Coordinates of C-alpha atoms in Angstrom, one line a residue:
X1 CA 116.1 101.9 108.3
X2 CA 112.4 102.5 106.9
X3 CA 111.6 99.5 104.1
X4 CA 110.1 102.1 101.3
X5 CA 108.1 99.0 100.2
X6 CA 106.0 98.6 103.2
X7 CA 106.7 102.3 104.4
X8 CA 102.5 103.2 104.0
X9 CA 101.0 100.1 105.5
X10 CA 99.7 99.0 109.4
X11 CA 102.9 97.8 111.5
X12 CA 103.3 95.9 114.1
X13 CA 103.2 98.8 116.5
X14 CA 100.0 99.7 114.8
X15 CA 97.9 96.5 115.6
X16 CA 95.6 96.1 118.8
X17 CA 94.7 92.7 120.4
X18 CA 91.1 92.7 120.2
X19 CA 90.7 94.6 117.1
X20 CA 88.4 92.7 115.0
X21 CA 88.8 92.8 111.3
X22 CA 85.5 92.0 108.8
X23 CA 86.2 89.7 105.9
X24 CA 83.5 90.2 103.7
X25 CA 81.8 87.8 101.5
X26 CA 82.6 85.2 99.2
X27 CA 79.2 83.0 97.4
X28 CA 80.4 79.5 96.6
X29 CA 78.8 77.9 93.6
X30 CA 78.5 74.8 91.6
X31 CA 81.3 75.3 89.7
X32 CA 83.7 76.5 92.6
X33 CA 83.0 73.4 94.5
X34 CA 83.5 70.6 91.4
X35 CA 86.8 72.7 89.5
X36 CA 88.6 72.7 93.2
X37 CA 88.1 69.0 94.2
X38 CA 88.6 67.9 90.4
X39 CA 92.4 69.7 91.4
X40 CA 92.7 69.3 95.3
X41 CA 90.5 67.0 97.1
X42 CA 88.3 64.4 94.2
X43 CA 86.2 63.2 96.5
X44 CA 83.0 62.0 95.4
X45 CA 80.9 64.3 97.5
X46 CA 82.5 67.2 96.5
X47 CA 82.4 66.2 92.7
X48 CA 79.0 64.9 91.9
X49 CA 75.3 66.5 93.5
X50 CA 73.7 63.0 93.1
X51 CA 76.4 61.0 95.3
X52 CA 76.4 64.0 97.4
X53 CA 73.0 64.3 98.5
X54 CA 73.4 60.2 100.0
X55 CA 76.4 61.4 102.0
X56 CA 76.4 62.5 105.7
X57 CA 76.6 66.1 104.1
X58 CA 73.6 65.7 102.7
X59 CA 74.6 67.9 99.2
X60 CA 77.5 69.4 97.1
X61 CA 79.7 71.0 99.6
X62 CA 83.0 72.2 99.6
X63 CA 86.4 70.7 100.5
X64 CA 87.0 72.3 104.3
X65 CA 90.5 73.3 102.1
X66 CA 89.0 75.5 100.0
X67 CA 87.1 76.8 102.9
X68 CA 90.4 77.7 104.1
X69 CA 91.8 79.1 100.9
X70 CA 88.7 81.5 101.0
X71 CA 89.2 82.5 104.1
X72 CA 93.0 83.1 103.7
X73 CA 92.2 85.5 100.3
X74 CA 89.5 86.9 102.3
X75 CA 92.3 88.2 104.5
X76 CA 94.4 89.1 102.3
X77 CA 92.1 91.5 100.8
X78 CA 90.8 93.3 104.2
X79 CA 93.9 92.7 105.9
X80 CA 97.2 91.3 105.1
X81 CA 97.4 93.2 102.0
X82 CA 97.7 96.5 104.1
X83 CA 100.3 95.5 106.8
X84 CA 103.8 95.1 107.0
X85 CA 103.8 91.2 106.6
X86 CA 107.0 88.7 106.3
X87 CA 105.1 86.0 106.2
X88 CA 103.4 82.9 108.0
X89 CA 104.7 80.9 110.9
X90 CA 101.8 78.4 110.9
X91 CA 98.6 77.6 112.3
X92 CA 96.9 75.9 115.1
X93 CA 93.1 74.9 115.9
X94 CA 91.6 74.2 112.3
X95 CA 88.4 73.0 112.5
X96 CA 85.6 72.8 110.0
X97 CA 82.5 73.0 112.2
X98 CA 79.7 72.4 109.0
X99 CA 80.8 72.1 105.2
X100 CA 80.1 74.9 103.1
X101 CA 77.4 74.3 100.6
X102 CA 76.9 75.0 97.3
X103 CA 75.5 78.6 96.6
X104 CA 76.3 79.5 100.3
X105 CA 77.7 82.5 101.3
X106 CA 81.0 82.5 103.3
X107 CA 81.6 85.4 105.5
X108 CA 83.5 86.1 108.9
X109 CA 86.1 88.2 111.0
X110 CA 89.7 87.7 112.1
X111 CA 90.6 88.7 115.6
X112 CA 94.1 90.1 116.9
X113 CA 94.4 87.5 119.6
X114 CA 98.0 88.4 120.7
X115 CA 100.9 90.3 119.9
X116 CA 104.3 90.0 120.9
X117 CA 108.0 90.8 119.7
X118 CA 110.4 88.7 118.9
X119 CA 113.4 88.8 121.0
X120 CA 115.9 87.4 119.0
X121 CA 115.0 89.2 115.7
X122 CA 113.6 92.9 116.8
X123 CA 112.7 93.7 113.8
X124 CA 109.4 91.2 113.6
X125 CA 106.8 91.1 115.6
X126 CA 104.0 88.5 116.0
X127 CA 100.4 88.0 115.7
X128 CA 98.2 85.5 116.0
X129 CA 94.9 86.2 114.3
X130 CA 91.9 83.8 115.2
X131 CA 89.3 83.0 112.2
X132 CA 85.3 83.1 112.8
X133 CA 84.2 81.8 109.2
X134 CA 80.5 82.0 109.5
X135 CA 77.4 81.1 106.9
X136 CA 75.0 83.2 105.3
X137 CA 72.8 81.8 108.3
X138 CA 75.2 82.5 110.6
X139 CA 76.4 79.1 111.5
X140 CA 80.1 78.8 112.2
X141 CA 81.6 76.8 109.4
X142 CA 85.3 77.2 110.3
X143 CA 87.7 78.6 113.6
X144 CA 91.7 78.9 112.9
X145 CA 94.3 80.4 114.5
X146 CA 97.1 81.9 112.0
X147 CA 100.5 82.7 113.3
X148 CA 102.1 85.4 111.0
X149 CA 105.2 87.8 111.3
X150 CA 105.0 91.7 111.2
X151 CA 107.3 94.0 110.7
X152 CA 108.0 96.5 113.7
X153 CA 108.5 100.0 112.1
X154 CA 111.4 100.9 114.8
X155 CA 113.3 97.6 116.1
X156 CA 115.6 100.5 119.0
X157 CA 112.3 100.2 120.7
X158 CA 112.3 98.7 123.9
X159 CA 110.6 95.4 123.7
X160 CA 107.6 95.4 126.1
X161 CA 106.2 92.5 127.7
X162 CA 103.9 90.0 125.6
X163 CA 100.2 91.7 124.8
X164 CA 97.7 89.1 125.1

């Protein structure tokens, strides 16, 4: 039975390990920085440019969360808005590898690192998508892996042996 709500977007039959998908761009100021660690993460670093520039990182940068929350409404936009999705299973491997700073530009790609079926529920399928969150100088700032389930457009199929 076809779900008419996701009947026009990518499923999971659609999606190749290996395909790489671009995130775009995202500029973090001031303002960015300070109104999400007055909510999320007050540190003082993250808060005030003066205390900042004394710390190890050297200036205002942002919380490694909302490096994260970025990076998840980056996909969103290029990606998860135009499959199938059911939703997240977790994720594995965060690390921030240099803090944003203030007026950089946060860009990067997602990769389809595998794909496989669930057994017990036919109807989903899974993917495991690895973030490359990079700089405006190109310096990684961020790597994830993102577990999320997809819906299979025809659960009769045979199940085929994990893609990796």
């Amino acid at each position: 039975m076809s779900n008419p709500i996701t009947k026009d977007r990518r499923h999971f039959e659609d999606l190749k390990v290996g395909e790489v998908i671009q995130l775009g761009e995202r500029k973090l100021s001031k303002d960015d920085i300070i109104s999400f660690a007055k909510q999320f993460d007050p540190l003082p670093f993250h808060l005030d440019e003066d205390v900042a520039k004394k710390s190890l990182l050297g200036g205002l940068a942002s919380s490694g969360w909302q490096t994260a929350g970025f990076s998840l409404r980056m996909l969103v936009n290029e990606f998860l808005s135009k499959v199938a999705g059911m939703g997240g299973l977790g994720f594995d491997n965060l690390k921030w590898k240099r803090p944003l700073m203030k007026n950089d530009t946060l860009t990067g790609t997602v990769t389809i690192a595998s794909l496989r079926r669930s057994h017990s529920q036919p109807h989903m399928g899974i993917v495991v998508l690895d973030f490359d969150m990079r700089n405006q100088k190109d310096q990684q700032v961020m790597t994830l892996s993102l577990t999320n389930i997809v819906e299979v457009r025809d659960p009769s199929a045979p199940i085929e042996e994990d893609a990796a």
